[in-house]
Short mmCIF file of C-alpha atoms in Angstrom, two decimals:
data_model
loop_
_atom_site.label_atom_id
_atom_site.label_comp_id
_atom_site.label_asym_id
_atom_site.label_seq_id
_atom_site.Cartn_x
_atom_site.Cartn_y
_atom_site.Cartn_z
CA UNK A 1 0.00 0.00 0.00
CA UNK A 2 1.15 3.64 -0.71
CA UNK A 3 1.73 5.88 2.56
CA UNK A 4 -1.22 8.24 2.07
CA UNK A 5 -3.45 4.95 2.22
CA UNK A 6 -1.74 3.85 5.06
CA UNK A 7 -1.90 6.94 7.27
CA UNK A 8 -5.67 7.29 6.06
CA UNK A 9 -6.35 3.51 7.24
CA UNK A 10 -4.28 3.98 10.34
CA UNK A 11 -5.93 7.16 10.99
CA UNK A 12 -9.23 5.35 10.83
CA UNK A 13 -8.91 2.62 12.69
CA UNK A 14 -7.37 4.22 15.35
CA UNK A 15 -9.90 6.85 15.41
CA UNK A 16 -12.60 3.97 15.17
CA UNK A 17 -11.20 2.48 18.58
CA UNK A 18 -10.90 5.15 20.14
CA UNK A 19 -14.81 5.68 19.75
CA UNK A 20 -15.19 1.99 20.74
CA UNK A 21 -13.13 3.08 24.04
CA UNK A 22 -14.60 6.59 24.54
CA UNK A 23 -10.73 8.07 23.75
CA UNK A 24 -10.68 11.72 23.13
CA UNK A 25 -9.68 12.54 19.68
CA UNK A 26 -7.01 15.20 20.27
CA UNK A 27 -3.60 16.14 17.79
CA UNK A 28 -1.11 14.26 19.61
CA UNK A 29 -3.84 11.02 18.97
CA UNK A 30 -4.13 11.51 14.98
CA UNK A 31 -0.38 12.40 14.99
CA UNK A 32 0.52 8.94 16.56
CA UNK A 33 -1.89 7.01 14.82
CA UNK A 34 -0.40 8.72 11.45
CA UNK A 35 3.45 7.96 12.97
CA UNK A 36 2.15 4.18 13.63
CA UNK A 37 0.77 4.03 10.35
CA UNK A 38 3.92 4.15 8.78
CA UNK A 39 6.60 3.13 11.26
CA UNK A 40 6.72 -0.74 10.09
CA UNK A 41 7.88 1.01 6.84
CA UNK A 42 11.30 2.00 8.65
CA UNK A 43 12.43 -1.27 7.00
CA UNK A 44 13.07 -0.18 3.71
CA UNK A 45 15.89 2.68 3.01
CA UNK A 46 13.97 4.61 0.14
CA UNK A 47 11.09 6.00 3.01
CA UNK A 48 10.30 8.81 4.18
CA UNK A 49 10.35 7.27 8.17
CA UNK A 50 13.56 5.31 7.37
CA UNK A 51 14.88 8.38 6.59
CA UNK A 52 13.67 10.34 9.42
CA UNK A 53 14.76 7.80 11.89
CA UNK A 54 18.87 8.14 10.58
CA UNK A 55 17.97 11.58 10.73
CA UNK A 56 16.95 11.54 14.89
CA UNK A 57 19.48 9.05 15.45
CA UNK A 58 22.02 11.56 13.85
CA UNK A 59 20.56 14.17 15.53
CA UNK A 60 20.84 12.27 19.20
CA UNK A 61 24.36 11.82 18.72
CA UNK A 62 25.16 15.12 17.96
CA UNK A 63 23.24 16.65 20.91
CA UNK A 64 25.20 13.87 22.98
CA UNK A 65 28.74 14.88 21.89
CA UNK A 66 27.85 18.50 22.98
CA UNK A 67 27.08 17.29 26.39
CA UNK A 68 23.18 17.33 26.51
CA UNK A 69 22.23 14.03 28.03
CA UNK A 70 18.94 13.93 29.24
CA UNK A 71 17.39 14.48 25.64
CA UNK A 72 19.69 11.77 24.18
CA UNK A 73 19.22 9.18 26.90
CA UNK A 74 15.18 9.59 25.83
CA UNK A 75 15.38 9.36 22.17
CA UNK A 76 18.01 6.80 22.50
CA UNK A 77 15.67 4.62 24.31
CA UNK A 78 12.89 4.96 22.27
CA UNK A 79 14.21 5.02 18.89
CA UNK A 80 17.47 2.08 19.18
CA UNK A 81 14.68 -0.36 19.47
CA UNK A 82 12.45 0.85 16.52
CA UNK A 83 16.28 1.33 14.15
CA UNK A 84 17.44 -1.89 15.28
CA UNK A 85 14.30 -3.81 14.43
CA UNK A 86 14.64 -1.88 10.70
CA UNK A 87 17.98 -2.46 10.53
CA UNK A 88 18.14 -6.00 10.77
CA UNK A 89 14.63 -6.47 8.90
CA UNK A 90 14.27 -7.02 5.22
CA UNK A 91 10.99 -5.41 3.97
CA UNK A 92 7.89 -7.00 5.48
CA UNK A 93 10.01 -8.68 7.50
CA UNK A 94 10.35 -8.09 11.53
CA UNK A 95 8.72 -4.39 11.30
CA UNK A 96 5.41 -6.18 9.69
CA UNK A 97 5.30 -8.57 12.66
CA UNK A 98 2.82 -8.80 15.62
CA UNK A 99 6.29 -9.00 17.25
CA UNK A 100 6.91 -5.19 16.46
CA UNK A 101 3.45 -4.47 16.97
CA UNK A 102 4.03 -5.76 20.83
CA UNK A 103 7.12 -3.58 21.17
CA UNK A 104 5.92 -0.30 19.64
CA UNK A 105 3.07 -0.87 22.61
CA UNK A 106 5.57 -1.51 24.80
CA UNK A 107 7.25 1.63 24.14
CA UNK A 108 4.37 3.59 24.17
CA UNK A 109 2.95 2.44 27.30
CA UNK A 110 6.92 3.34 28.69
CA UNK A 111 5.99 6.95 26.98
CA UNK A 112 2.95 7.13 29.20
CA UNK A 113 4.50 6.54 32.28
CA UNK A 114 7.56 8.64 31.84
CA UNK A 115 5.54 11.66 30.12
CA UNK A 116 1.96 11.17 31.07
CA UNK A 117 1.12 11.43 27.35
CA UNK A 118 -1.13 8.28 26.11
CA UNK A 119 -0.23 7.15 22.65
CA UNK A 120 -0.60 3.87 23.48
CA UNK A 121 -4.16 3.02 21.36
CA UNK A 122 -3.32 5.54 18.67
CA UNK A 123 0.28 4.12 18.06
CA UNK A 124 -0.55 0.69 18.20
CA UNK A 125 -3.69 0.60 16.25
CA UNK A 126 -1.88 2.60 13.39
CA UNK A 127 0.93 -0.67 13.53
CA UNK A 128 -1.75 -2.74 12.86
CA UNK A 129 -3.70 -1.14 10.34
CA UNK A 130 -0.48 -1.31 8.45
CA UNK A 131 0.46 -5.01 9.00
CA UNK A 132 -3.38 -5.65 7.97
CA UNK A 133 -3.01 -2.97 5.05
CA UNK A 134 -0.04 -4.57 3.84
CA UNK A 135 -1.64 -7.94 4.09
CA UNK A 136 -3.97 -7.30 1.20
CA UNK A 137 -0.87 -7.32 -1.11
CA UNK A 138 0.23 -10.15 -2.87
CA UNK A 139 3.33 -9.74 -1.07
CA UNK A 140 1.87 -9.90 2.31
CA UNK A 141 3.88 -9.85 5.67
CA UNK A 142 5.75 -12.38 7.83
CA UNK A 143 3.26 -11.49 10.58
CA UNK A 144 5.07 -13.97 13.07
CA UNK A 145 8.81 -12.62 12.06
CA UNK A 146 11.17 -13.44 14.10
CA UNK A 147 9.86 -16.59 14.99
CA UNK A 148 8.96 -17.67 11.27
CA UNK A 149 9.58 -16.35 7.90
CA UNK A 150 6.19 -17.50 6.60
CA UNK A 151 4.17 -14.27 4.91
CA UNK A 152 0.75 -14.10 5.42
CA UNK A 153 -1.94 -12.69 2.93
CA UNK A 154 -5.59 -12.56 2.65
CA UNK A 155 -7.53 -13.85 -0.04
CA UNK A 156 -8.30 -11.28 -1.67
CA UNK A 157 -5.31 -8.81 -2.82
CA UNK A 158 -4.88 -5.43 -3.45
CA UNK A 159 -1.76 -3.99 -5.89
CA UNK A 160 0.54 -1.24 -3.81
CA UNK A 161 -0.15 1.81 -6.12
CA UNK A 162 -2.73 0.53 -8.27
CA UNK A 163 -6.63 1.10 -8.34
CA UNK A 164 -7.74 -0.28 -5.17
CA UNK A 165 -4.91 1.12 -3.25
CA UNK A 166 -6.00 4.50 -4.20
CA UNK A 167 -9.75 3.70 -3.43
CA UNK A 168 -9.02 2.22 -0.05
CA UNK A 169 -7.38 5.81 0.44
CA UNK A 170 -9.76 7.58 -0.74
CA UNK A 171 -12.75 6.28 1.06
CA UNK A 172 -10.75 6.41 4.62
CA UNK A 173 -10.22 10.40 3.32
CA UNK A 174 -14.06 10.88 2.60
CA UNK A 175 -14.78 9.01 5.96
CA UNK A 176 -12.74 11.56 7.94
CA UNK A 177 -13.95 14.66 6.11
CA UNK A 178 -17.31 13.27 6.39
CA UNK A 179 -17.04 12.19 10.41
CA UNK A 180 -14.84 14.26 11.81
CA UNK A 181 -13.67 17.40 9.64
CA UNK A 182 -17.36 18.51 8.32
CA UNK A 183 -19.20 18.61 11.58
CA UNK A 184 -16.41 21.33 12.66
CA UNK A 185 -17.17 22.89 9.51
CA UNK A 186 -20.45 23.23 11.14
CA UNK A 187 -19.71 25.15 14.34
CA UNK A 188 -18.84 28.80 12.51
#
């Protein structure tokens, strides 16, 4: 699947729970469910969050060498997992697993407790819309990576870039405009 279809999906299924859950829908919610949308994608060099990630890690170690540890010791822990786990996947590999999908929770219930911001539901769900996304493709994913390197797909299968990919995006789209960016619309 392309990226906008994933952060649409991810932004809809994580918006979806979080009206199953009674979650308020706030920025830093649709901003994680858009990062978790396309994190399992740090796996392959020519993305935009593989290339983000070298960027923070960069980043980190700079602000390290000038002395400013606090800020490095927190990114460091929360990204070495996520750059490891791309660094020794192949695409659809470890990051498409329901092993990654566990440790992306993991670190975002550690997020909570250190910060007292939730992204736990938002990050998570957007994982999984992705794994399931990317599960429509021929391709699929090796869902139960590292412990197997057997790819799962559904039946039915959907072409990254072609027709149906751009549907699928386009009908999450019109179901946020239509659920959550027209009734604003409607206050003024």
């Amino acid at each position: 699947m392309m990226k906008a279809t994933h952060v649409a999906a991810g932004i809809v299924i994580s918006t979806m729970a979080a009206g199953i859950t009674n979650t308020k829908l706030t920025v830093p919610f649709v901003a994680a469910a858009a990062l978790g949308a396309v994190l399992p994608d740090a796996d392959h060099p020519r993305t935009a969050i593989h290339r983000s990630l070298i960027t923070i890690a960069a980043f980190a170690v700079g602000i390290y060498l000038l002395g400013i540890r606090d800020v490095t010791y927190t990114i460091a822990f929360y990204l070495a997992p996520v750059l490891v786990a791309a660094i020794i996947s192949h695409h659809r590999g470890l990051t498409h697993s329901i092993a990654f999908a566990g440790l992306i929770a993991g670190l975002a219930i550690s997020f909570k407790l250190q910060y007292g911001i939730d992204v736990v539901l938002p990050l998570t769900a957007g994982v999984i819309s992705h794994l399931l996304m990317d599960c429509l493709t021929p391709h699929g994913c090796e869902l139960l990576a590292p412990f197997s390197d057997k790819n799962f797909s559904l039946p039915i299968t959907v072409t990254t870039g072609g027709p149906i990919d751009m549907l699928i995006g386009l009908a999450c789209t019109i179901y946020l405009v239509n659920n959550y960016i027209y009734p604003i619309t409607q206050l003024f």
